Amino acid sequence: MYKMPYYNEADPEIVLAFMKEYSFAVVTGIADTYPVASHLPLDVREKDGKIIFTGHMMKNTDHHKAFMNNNNVLVIFNGPQCHISA
């Protein structure tokens, strides 16, 4: 992932507002030998200066098992999407 300074948002309120607006996110993790990803609706809140994500993941799936073994994840929030047909 490129972390160019002109793509970074420094204002945490803007970042938090974006995550709340587009809270259907991709949560990724690592299973035993392969990556896993789930699209999850998340409740996004700030508490004591930290951003907290709450959502539901079905138990006993590959992703649930991966998350139980390693709770380090990457959460991807996408903005509005569209497709323009040729």
mmCIF file of N, CA and C in Angstrom:
data_model
loop_
_atom_site.group_PDB
_atom_site.id
_atom_site.type_symbol
_atom_site.label_atom_id
_atom_site.label_comp_id
_atom_site.label_asym_id
_atom_site.label_seq_id
_atom_site.Cartn_x
_atom_site.Cartn_y
_atom_site.Cartn_z
ATOM 1 N N MET A 1 0.850 -1.164 0.000
ATOM 2 C CA MET A 1 0.000 0.000 0.000
ATOM 3 C C MET A 1 0.900 1.231 0.000
ATOM 4 N N TYR A 2 0.645 2.139 -0.904
ATOM 5 C CA TYR A 2 1.434 3.376 -0.972
ATOM 6 C C TYR A 2 0.965 4.335 0.102
ATOM 7 N N LYS A 3 1.901 4.896 0.838
ATOM 8 C CA LYS A 3 1.578 5.859 1.886
ATOM 9 C C LYS A 3 2.197 7.205 1.531
ATOM 10 N N MET A 4 1.763 7.741 0.403
ATOM 11 C CA MET A 4 2.270 9.043 -0.034
ATOM 12 C C MET A 4 1.630 10.142 0.821
ATOM 13 N N PRO A 5 2.392 11.125 1.241
ATOM 14 C CA PRO A 5 1.863 12.143 2.145
ATOM 15 C C PRO A 5 0.660 12.902 1.569
ATOM 16 N N TYR A 6 0.584 13.055 0.264
ATOM 17 C CA TYR A 6 -0.539 13.801 -0.314
ATOM 18 C C TYR A 6 -1.810 12.958 -0.383
ATOM 19 N N TYR A 7 -1.728 11.648 -0.060
ATOM 20 C CA TYR A 7 -2.917 10.801 0.029
ATOM 21 C C TYR A 7 -3.378 10.612 1.469
ATOM 22 N N ASN A 8 -2.622 11.068 2.441
ATOM 23 C CA ASN A 8 -2.964 10.881 3.851
ATOM 24 C C ASN A 8 -3.823 12.029 4.350
ATOM 25 N N GLU A 9 -4.814 11.699 5.150
ATOM 26 C CA GLU A 9 -5.644 12.710 5.796
ATOM 27 C C GLU A 9 -5.166 12.855 7.240
ATOM 28 N N ALA A 10 -4.774 14.057 7.625
ATOM 29 C CA ALA A 10 -4.217 14.296 8.956
ATOM 30 C C ALA A 10 -5.280 14.579 10.010
ATOM 31 N N ASP A 11 -6.473 14.983 9.576
ATOM 32 C CA ASP A 11 -7.524 15.351 10.527
ATOM 33 C C ASP A 11 -8.297 14.099 10.950
ATOM 34 N N PRO A 12 -8.148 13.663 12.203
ATOM 35 C CA PRO A 12 -8.824 12.430 12.634
ATOM 36 C C PRO A 12 -10.349 12.526 12.571
ATOM 37 N N GLU A 13 -10.908 13.707 12.707
ATOM 38 C CA GLU A 13 -12.367 13.866 12.617
ATOM 39 C C GLU A 13 -12.865 13.565 11.206
ATOM 40 N N ILE A 14 -12.103 13.967 10.201
ATOM 41 C CA ILE A 14 -12.464 13.669 8.811
ATOM 42 C C ILE A 14 -12.366 12.174 8.548
ATOM 43 N N VAL A 15 -11.323 11.545 9.057
ATOM 44 C CA VAL A 15 -11.147 10.098 8.891
ATOM 45 C C VAL A 15 -12.299 9.352 9.565
ATOM 46 N N LEU A 16 -12.636 9.731 10.785
ATOM 47 C CA LEU A 16 -13.713 9.082 11.521
ATOM 48 C C LEU A 16 -15.056 9.283 10.811
ATOM 49 N N ALA A 17 -15.302 10.480 10.316
ATOM 50 C CA ALA A 17 -16.552 10.750 9.596
ATOM 51 C C ALA A 17 -16.648 9.895 8.333
ATOM 52 N N PHE A 18 -15.537 9.724 7.609
ATOM 53 C CA PHE A 18 -15.534 8.891 6.408
ATOM 54 C C PHE A 18 -15.868 7.444 6.757
ATOM 55 N N MET A 19 -15.241 6.909 7.812
ATOM 56 C CA MET A 19 -15.494 5.524 8.202
ATOM 57 C C MET A 19 -16.944 5.330 8.640
ATOM 58 N N LYS A 20 -17.516 6.314 9.309
ATOM 59 C CA LYS A 20 -18.919 6.210 9.722
ATOM 60 C C LYS A 20 -19.852 6.279 8.519
ATOM 61 N N GLU A 21 -19.524 7.120 7.555
ATOM 62 C CA GLU A 21 -20.359 7.288 6.359
ATOM 63 C C GLU A 21 -20.348 6.030 5.487
ATOM 64 N N TYR A 22 -19.197 5.399 5.362
ATOM 65 C CA TYR A 22 -19.037 4.224 4.492
ATOM 66 C C TYR A 22 -18.611 3.026 5.350
ATOM 67 N N SER A 23 -19.470 2.627 6.262
ATOM 68 C CA SER A 23 -19.104 1.654 7.280
ATOM 69 C C SER A 23 -19.225 0.187 6.849
ATOM 70 N N PHE A 24 -19.603 -0.070 5.600
ATOM 71 C CA PHE A 24 -19.597 -1.448 5.089
ATOM 72 C C PHE A 24 -18.186 -1.701 4.588
ATOM 73 N N ALA A 25 -17.370 -2.345 5.428
ATOM 74 C CA ALA A 25 -15.932 -2.420 5.183
ATOM 75 C C ALA A 25 -15.487 -3.842 4.883
ATOM 76 N N VAL A 26 -14.298 -3.944 4.323
ATOM 77 C CA VAL A 26 -13.648 -5.231 4.109
ATOM 78 C C VAL A 26 -12.667 -5.424 5.266
ATOM 79 N N VAL A 27 -12.858 -6.502 6.026
ATOM 80 C CA VAL A 27 -11.972 -6.828 7.135
ATOM 81 C C VAL A 27 -11.131 -8.015 6.684
ATOM 82 N N THR A 28 -9.817 -7.849 6.692
ATOM 83 C CA THR A 28 -8.924 -8.898 6.216
ATOM 84 C C THR A 28 -8.130 -9.486 7.374
ATOM 85 N N GLY A 29 -7.685 -10.702 7.184
ATOM 86 C CA GLY A 29 -6.849 -11.373 8.173
ATOM 87 C C GLY A 29 -6.024 -12.448 7.488
ATOM 88 N N ILE A 30 -5.268 -13.180 8.277
ATOM 89 C CA ILE A 30 -4.432 -14.246 7.740
ATOM 90 C C ILE A 30 -4.824 -15.558 8.407
ATOM 91 N N ALA A 31 -5.251 -16.525 7.597
ATOM 92 C CA ALA A 31 -5.523 -17.873 8.101
ATOM 93 C C ALA A 31 -4.188 -18.616 8.192
ATOM 94 N N ASP A 32 -4.236 -19.903 8.364
ATOM 95 C CA ASP A 32 -2.987 -20.665 8.506
ATOM 96 C C ASP A 32 -2.056 -20.483 7.317
ATOM 97 N N THR A 33 -2.602 -20.543 6.108
ATOM 98 C CA THR A 33 -1.742 -20.481 4.924
ATOM 99 C C THR A 33 -2.210 -19.486 3.872
ATOM 100 N N TYR A 34 -3.310 -18.802 4.096
ATOM 101 C CA TYR A 34 -3.833 -17.913 3.058
ATOM 102 C C TYR A 34 -4.569 -16.729 3.691
ATOM 103 N N PRO A 35 -4.715 -15.648 2.962
ATOM 104 C CA PRO A 35 -5.454 -14.502 3.486
ATOM 105 C C PRO A 35 -6.958 -14.772 3.451
ATOM 106 N N VAL A 36 -7.673 -14.108 4.334
ATOM 107 C CA VAL A 36 -9.129 -14.179 4.370
ATOM 108 C C VAL A 36 -9.674 -12.756 4.388
ATOM 109 N N ALA A 37 -10.887 -12.593 3.879
ATOM 110 C CA ALA A 37 -11.518 -11.268 3.874
ATOM 111 C C ALA A 37 -13.021 -11.437 3.968
ATOM 112 N N SER A 38 -13.655 -10.543 4.688
ATOM 113 C CA SER A 38 -15.109 -10.532 4.819
ATOM 114 C C SER A 38 -15.606 -9.099 4.707
ATOM 115 N N HIS A 39 -16.704 -8.921 3.981
ATOM 116 C CA HIS A 39 -17.389 -7.629 3.968
ATOM 117 C C HIS A 39 -18.311 -7.604 5.181
ATOM 118 N N LEU A 40 -18.131 -6.599 6.030
ATOM 119 C CA LEU A 40 -18.918 -6.522 7.257
ATOM 120 C C LEU A 40 -19.434 -5.110 7.484
ATOM 121 N N PRO A 41 -20.701 -4.974 7.866
ATOM 122 C CA PRO A 41 -21.167 -3.667 8.336
ATOM 123 C C PRO A 41 -20.599 -3.435 9.735
ATOM 124 N N LEU A 42 -19.988 -2.299 9.947
ATOM 125 C CA LEU A 42 -19.336 -2.018 11.223
ATOM 126 C C LEU A 42 -19.952 -0.798 11.890
ATOM 127 N N ASP A 43 -20.023 -0.848 13.198
ATOM 128 C CA ASP A 43 -20.332 0.328 13.989
ATOM 129 C C ASP A 43 -18.984 0.951 14.332
ATOM 130 N N VAL A 44 -18.805 2.202 13.987
ATOM 131 C CA VAL A 44 -17.517 2.878 14.169
ATOM 132 C C VAL A 44 -17.682 3.935 15.258
ATOM 133 N N ARG A 45 -16.865 3.830 16.302
ATOM 134 C CA ARG A 45 -16.933 4.784 17.407
ATOM 135 C C ARG A 45 -15.532 5.155 17.867
ATOM 136 N N GLU A 46 -15.458 6.281 18.519
ATOM 137 C CA GLU A 46 -14.200 6.681 19.143
ATOM 138 C C GLU A 46 -14.382 6.619 20.651
ATOM 139 N N LYS A 47 -13.386 6.061 21.342
ATOM 140 C CA LYS A 47 -13.431 5.987 22.802
ATOM 141 C C LYS A 47 -12.022 6.168 23.334
ATOM 142 N N ASP A 48 -11.847 7.136 24.181
ATOM 143 C CA ASP A 48 -10.547 7.407 24.815
ATOM 144 C C ASP A 48 -9.436 7.587 23.790
ATOM 145 N N GLY A 49 -9.745 8.266 22.677
ATOM 146 C CA GLY A 49 -8.747 8.539 21.650
ATOM 147 C C GLY A 49 -8.459 7.377 20.714
ATOM 148 N N LYS A 50 -9.182 6.265 20.856
ATOM 149 C CA LYS A 50 -9.005 5.116 19.969
ATOM 150 C C LYS A 50 -10.269 4.894 19.157
ATOM 151 N N ILE A 51 -10.109 4.389 17.945
ATOM 152 C CA ILE A 51 -11.256 4.064 17.104
ATOM 153 C C ILE A 51 -11.606 2.602 17.342
ATOM 154 N N ILE A 52 -12.876 2.359 17.642
ATOM 155 C CA ILE A 52 -13.371 1.019 17.960
ATOM 156 C C ILE A 52 -14.344 0.589 16.865
ATOM 157 N N PHE A 53 -14.128 -0.618 16.318
ATOM 158 C CA PHE A 53 -15.026 -1.203 15.326
ATOM 159 C C PHE A 53 -15.790 -2.348 15.985
ATOM 160 N N THR A 54 -17.095 -2.357 15.806
ATOM 161 C CA THR A 54 -17.922 -3.454 16.294
ATOM 162 C C THR A 54 -18.730 -3.982 15.125
ATOM 163 N N GLY A 55 -18.765 -5.298 14.983
ATOM 164 C CA GLY A 55 -19.535 -5.911 13.910
ATOM 165 C C GLY A 55 -19.803 -7.361 14.245
ATOM 166 N N HIS A 56 -20.379 -8.074 13.304
ATOM 167 C CA HIS A 56 -20.706 -9.482 13.511
ATOM 168 C C HIS A 56 -20.045 -10.325 12.437
ATOM 169 N N MET A 57 -19.381 -11.375 12.896
ATOM 170 C CA MET A 57 -18.768 -12.341 11.995
ATOM 171 C C MET A 57 -19.286 -13.719 12.401
ATOM 172 N N MET A 58 -19.732 -14.502 11.437
ATOM 173 C CA MET A 58 -20.256 -15.825 11.746
ATOM 174 C C MET A 58 -19.149 -16.706 12.327
ATOM 175 N N LYS A 59 -19.482 -17.440 13.367
ATOM 176 C CA LYS A 59 -18.509 -18.320 14.018
ATOM 177 C C LYS A 59 -18.165 -19.521 13.140
ATOM 178 N N ASN A 60 -16.993 -20.074 13.422
ATOM 179 C CA ASN A 60 -16.482 -21.299 12.793
ATOM 180 C C ASN A 60 -16.275 -21.180 11.283
ATOM 181 N N THR A 61 -16.116 -19.966 10.792
ATOM 182 C CA THR A 61 -15.703 -19.773 9.404
ATOM 183 C C THR A 61 -14.186 -19.642 9.377
ATOM 184 N N ASP A 62 -13.603 -19.719 8.186
ATOM 185 C CA ASP A 62 -12.152 -19.546 8.074
ATOM 186 C C ASP A 62 -11.719 -18.206 8.659
ATOM 187 N N HIS A 63 -12.512 -17.168 8.393
ATOM 188 C CA HIS A 63 -12.129 -15.841 8.869
ATOM 189 C C HIS A 63 -12.239 -15.757 10.391
ATOM 190 N N HIS A 64 -13.293 -16.295 10.958
ATOM 191 C CA HIS A 64 -13.441 -16.278 12.413
ATOM 192 C C HIS A 64 -12.273 -17.005 13.084
ATOM 193 N N LYS A 65 -11.918 -18.164 12.558
ATOM 194 C CA LYS A 65 -10.803 -18.925 13.127
ATOM 195 C C LYS A 65 -9.481 -18.165 12.977
ATOM 196 N N ALA A 66 -9.287 -17.511 11.842
ATOM 197 C CA ALA A 66 -8.067 -16.722 11.634
ATOM 198 C C ALA A 66 -8.002 -15.563 12.624
ATOM 199 N N PHE A 67 -9.135 -14.891 12.818
ATOM 200 C CA PHE A 67 -9.184 -13.755 13.736
ATOM 201 C C PHE A 67 -8.922 -14.200 15.177
ATOM 202 N N MET A 68 -9.393 -15.366 15.560
ATOM 203 C CA MET A 68 -9.158 -15.862 16.917
ATOM 204 C C MET A 68 -7.677 -16.166 17.146
ATOM 205 N N ASN A 69 -6.966 -16.569 16.074
ATOM 206 C CA ASN A 69 -5.540 -16.878 16.191
ATOM 207 C C ASN A 69 -4.657 -15.644 16.058
ATOM 208 N N ASN A 70 -5.134 -14.621 15.370
ATOM 209 C CA ASN A 70 -4.338 -13.405 15.147
ATOM 210 C C ASN A 70 -5.310 -12.254 14.936
ATOM 211 N N ASN A 71 -5.468 -11.401 15.932
ATOM 212 C CA ASN A 71 -6.455 -10.326 15.814
ATOM 213 C C ASN A 71 -5.913 -9.075 15.129
ATOM 214 N N ASN A 72 -4.739 -9.152 14.501
ATOM 215 C CA ASN A 72 -4.248 -8.056 13.673
ATOM 216 C C ASN A 72 -4.956 -8.132 12.324
ATOM 217 N N VAL A 73 -5.615 -7.062 11.956
ATOM 218 C CA VAL A 73 -6.381 -7.047 10.714
ATOM 219 C C VAL A 73 -6.122 -5.756 9.946
ATOM 220 N N LEU A 74 -6.488 -5.782 8.685
ATOM 221 C CA LEU A 74 -6.537 -4.582 7.860
ATOM 222 C C LEU A 74 -7.999 -4.354 7.535
ATOM 223 N N VAL A 75 -8.508 -3.159 7.809
ATOM 224 C CA VAL A 75 -9.895 -2.820 7.514
ATOM 225 C C VAL A 75 -9.884 -1.796 6.391
ATOM 226 N N ILE A 76 -10.622 -2.100 5.321
ATOM 227 C CA ILE A 76 -10.648 -1.238 4.138
ATOM 228 C C ILE A 76 -12.025 -0.603 4.022
ATOM 229 N N PHE A 77 -12.053 0.715 4.048
ATOM 230 C CA PHE A 77 -13.291 1.474 3.870
ATOM 231 C C PHE A 77 -13.268 2.079 2.474
ATOM 232 N N ASN A 78 -14.262 1.726 1.668
ATOM 233 C CA ASN A 78 -14.369 2.275 0.322
ATOM 234 C C ASN A 78 -15.396 3.381 0.282
ATOM 235 N N GLY A 79 -15.127 4.385 -0.522
ATOM 236 C CA GLY A 79 -16.087 5.466 -0.706
ATOM 237 C C GLY A 79 -17.181 5.043 -1.670
ATOM 238 N N PRO A 80 -17.948 5.988 -2.145
ATOM 239 C CA PRO A 80 -19.042 5.659 -3.064
ATOM 240 C C PRO A 80 -18.500 4.999 -4.329
ATOM 241 N N GLN A 81 -19.242 4.030 -4.839
ATOM 242 C CA GLN A 81 -18.832 3.274 -6.004
ATOM 243 C C GLN A 81 -19.834 3.471 -7.143
ATOM 244 N N CYS A 82 -19.357 3.327 -8.366
ATOM 245 C CA CYS A 82 -20.257 3.381 -9.504
ATOM 246 C C CYS A 82 -19.584 2.687 -10.688
ATOM 247 N N HIS A 83 -20.382 2.338 -11.652
ATOM 248 C CA HIS A 83 -19.863 1.733 -12.885
ATOM 249 C C HIS A 83 -20.432 2.516 -14.055
ATOM 250 N N ILE A 84 -19.560 2.914 -14.945
ATOM 251 C CA ILE A 84 -19.995 3.623 -16.151
ATOM 252 C C ILE A 84 -19.845 2.657 -17.304
ATOM 253 N N SER A 85 -20.950 2.303 -17.910
ATOM 254 C CA SER A 85 -20.931 1.339 -19.009
ATOM 255 C C SER A 85 -20.418 1.991 -20.274
ATOM 256 N N ALA A 86 -19.710 1.203 -21.061
ATOM 257 C CA ALA A 86 -19.222 1.708 -22.347
ATOM 258 C C ALA A 86 -20.414 1.888 -23.252
#
